[in-house]
Short mmCIF file of C-alpha atoms in Angstrom, two decimals:
data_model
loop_
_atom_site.label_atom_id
_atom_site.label_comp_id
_atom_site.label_asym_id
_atom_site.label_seq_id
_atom_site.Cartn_x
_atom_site.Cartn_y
_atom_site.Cartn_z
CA UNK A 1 2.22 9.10 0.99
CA UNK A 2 2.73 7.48 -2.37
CA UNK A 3 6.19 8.03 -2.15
CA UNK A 4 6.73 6.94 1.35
CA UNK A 5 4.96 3.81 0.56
CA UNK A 6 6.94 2.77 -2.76
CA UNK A 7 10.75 3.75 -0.81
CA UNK A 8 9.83 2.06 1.73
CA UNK A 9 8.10 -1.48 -0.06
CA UNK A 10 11.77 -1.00 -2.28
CA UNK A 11 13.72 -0.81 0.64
CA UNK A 12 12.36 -4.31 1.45
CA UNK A 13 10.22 -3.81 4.61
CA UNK A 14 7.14 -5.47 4.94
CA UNK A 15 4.98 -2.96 7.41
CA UNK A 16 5.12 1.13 7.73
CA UNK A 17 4.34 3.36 10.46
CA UNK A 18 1.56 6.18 9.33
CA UNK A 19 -0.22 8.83 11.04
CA UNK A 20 -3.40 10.61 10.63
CA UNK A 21 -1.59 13.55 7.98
CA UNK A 22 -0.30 10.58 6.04
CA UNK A 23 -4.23 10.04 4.77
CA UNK A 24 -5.79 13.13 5.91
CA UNK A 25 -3.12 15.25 3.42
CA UNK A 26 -3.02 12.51 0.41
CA UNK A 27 -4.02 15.08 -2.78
CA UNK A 28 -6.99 12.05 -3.82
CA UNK A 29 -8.81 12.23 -0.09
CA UNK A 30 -9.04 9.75 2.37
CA UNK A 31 -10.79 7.43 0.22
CA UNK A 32 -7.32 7.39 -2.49
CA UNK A 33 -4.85 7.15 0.52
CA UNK A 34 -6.51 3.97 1.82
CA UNK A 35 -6.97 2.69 -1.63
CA UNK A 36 -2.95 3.26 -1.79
CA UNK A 37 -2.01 1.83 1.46
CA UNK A 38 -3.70 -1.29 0.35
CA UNK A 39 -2.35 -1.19 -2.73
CA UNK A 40 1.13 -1.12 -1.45
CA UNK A 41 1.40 -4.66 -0.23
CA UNK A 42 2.65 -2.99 3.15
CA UNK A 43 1.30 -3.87 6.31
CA UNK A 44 0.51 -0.93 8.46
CA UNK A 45 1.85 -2.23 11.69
CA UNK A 46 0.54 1.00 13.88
CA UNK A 47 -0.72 4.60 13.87
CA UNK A 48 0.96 7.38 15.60
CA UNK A 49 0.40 9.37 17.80
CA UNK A 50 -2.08 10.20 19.69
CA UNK A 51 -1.31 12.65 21.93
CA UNK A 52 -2.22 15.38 25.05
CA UNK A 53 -5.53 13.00 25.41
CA UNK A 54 -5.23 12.01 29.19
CA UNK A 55 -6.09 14.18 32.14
CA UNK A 56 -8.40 16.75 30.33
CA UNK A 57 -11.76 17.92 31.15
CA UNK A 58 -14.97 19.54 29.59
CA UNK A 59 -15.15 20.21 26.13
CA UNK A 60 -11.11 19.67 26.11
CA UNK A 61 -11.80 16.22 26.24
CA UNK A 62 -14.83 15.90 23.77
CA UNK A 63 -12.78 17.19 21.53
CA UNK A 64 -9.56 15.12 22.31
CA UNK A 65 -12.28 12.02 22.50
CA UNK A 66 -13.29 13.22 19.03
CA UNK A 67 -9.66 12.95 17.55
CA UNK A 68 -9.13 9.46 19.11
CA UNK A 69 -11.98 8.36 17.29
CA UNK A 70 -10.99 9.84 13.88
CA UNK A 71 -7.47 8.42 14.44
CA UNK A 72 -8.99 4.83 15.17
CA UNK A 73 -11.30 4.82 12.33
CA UNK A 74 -8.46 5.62 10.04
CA UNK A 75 -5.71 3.31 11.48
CA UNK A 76 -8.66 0.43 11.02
CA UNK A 77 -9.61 1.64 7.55
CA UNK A 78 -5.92 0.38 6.54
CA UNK A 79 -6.31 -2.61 9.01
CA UNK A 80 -3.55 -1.14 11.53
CA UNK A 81 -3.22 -2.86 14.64
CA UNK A 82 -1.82 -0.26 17.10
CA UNK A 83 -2.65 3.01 18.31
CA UNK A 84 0.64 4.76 19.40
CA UNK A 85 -0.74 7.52 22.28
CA UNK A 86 1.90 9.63 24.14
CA UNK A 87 1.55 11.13 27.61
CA UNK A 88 -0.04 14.27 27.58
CA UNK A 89 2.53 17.10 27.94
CA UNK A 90 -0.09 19.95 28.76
CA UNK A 91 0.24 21.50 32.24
CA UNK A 92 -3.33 22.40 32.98
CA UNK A 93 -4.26 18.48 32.62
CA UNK A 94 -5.21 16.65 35.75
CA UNK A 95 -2.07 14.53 36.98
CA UNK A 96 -4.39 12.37 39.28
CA UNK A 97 -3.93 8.36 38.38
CA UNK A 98 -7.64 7.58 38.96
CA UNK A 99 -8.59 10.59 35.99
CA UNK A 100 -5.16 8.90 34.15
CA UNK A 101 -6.56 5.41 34.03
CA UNK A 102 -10.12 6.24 33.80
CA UNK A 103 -9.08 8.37 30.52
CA UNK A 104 -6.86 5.63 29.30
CA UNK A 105 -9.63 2.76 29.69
CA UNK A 106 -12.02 5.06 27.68
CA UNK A 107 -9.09 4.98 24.58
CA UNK A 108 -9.23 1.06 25.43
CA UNK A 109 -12.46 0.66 25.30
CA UNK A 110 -12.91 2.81 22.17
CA UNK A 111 -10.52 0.58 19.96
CA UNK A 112 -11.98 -2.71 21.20
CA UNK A 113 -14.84 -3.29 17.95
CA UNK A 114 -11.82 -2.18 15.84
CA UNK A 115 -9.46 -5.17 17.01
CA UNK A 116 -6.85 -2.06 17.87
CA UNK A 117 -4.31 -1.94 20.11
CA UNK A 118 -3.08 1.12 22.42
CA UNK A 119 0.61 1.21 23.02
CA UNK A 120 0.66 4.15 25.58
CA UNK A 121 4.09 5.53 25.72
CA UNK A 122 5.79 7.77 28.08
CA UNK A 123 7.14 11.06 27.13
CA UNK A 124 10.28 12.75 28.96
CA UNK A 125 8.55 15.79 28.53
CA UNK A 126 5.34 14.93 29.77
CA UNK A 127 3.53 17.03 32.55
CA UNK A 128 3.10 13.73 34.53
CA UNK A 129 3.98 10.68 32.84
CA UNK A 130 7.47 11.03 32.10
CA UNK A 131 8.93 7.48 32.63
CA UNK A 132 8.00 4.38 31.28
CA UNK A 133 7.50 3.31 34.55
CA UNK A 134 5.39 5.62 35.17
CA UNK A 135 3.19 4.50 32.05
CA UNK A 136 3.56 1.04 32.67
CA UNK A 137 2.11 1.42 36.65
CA UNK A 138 -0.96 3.03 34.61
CA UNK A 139 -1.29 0.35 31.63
CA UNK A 140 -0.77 -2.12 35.22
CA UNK A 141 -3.53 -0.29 37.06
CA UNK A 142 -5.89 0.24 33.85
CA UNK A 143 -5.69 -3.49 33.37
CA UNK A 144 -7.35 -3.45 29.72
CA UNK A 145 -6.55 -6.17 27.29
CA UNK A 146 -6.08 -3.89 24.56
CA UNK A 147 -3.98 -1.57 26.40
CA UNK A 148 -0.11 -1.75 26.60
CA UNK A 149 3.49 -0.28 27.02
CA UNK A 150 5.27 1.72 23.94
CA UNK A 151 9.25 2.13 24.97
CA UNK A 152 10.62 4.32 23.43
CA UNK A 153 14.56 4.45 23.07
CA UNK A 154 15.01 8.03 22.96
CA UNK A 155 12.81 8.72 26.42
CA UNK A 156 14.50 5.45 27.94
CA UNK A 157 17.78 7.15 27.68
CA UNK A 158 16.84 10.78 28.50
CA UNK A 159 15.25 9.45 31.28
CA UNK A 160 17.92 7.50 32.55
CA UNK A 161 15.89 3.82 32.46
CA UNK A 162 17.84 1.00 34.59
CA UNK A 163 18.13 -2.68 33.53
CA UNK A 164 15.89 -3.24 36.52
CA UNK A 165 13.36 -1.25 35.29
CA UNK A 166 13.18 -2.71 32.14
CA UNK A 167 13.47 -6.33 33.74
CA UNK A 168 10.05 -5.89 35.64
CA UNK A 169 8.22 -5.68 32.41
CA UNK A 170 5.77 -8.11 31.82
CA UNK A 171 6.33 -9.12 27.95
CA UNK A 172 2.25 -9.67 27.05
CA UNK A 173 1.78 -5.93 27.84
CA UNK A 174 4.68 -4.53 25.69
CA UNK A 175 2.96 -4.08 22.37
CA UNK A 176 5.14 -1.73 20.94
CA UNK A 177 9.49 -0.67 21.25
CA UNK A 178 10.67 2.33 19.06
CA UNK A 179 14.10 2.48 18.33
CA UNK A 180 16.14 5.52 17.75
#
């Protein structure tokens, strides 16, 4: 982490991308990694990524509920302002909308007392949401403040996403574009 955080403050950008190994593996503990994320003079513009949450059940999803809250603890320990979650790629998850959005509005409501944002983004090879149009007719439907679209280049073109598409997006709810 040290490392990443000094080439990338000398390469002259002004926020990093982390994820939960970034702390969770720093050789000084969790405490010393948010200590050097501060210390950095980089903004942490997001945490990534959360993923396989939506569409479980049972103790699949305690545990899953679990990680989410570990994850948005640590992204607001070093004041991070996004949650990246990616659509859940496991097979035996339920592929219903109404368990999709109710799953997604629990993540929402989770990171609202942490002033944290969920960018859910699609994945091409997701079980069910494999289009960002796909995700964005759930972020629509969840209709959560907190909760909005993460495009991502690399499933945009695997997916084969049209100008039209993208032209239907409603800016306010597209927290978050990767490029690749």
């Amino acid at each position: 982490l040290d490392a990443r955080l000094k080439a990338t403050r000398e390469a002259g950008f002004a926020q990093i991308m982390l994820s939960a190994s970034d702390l969770t593996s720093h050789p000084g503990g969790m405490d010393a990694a948010v200590a050097a994320v501060k210390a950095s003079g980089l903004r942490v513009s997001g945490f990534q990524t959360l993923a396989d949450f939506e569409g479980l059940v049972g103790p699949s999803l305690a545990y899953k509920m679990g990680v989410a809250k570990s994850m948005l603890e640590m992204c607001h320990a070093v004041d991070g302002h996004f949650l990246v979650a990616s659509a859940s790629t496991l097979s035996h998850a339920a592929s219903d909308t109404p368990t999709l959005m109710r799953h997604l509005r629990q993540l929402a409501m989770l990171a609202i007392p942490m002033n944290i944002r969920i960018a859910y983004r699609a994945c091409s090879q997701g079980a069910v949401v494999r289009h960002f149009m796909q995700a964005w007719d759930l972020v629509c439907e969840a209709d959560m403040p907190n909760l909005g679209l993460c495009l991502d280049t690399i499933d945009m073109l695997t997916t084969g996403a049209s100008q039209d598409d993208i032209d239907c997006l409603d800016g306010e709810k597209l927290f978050l574009v990767q490029l690749a």
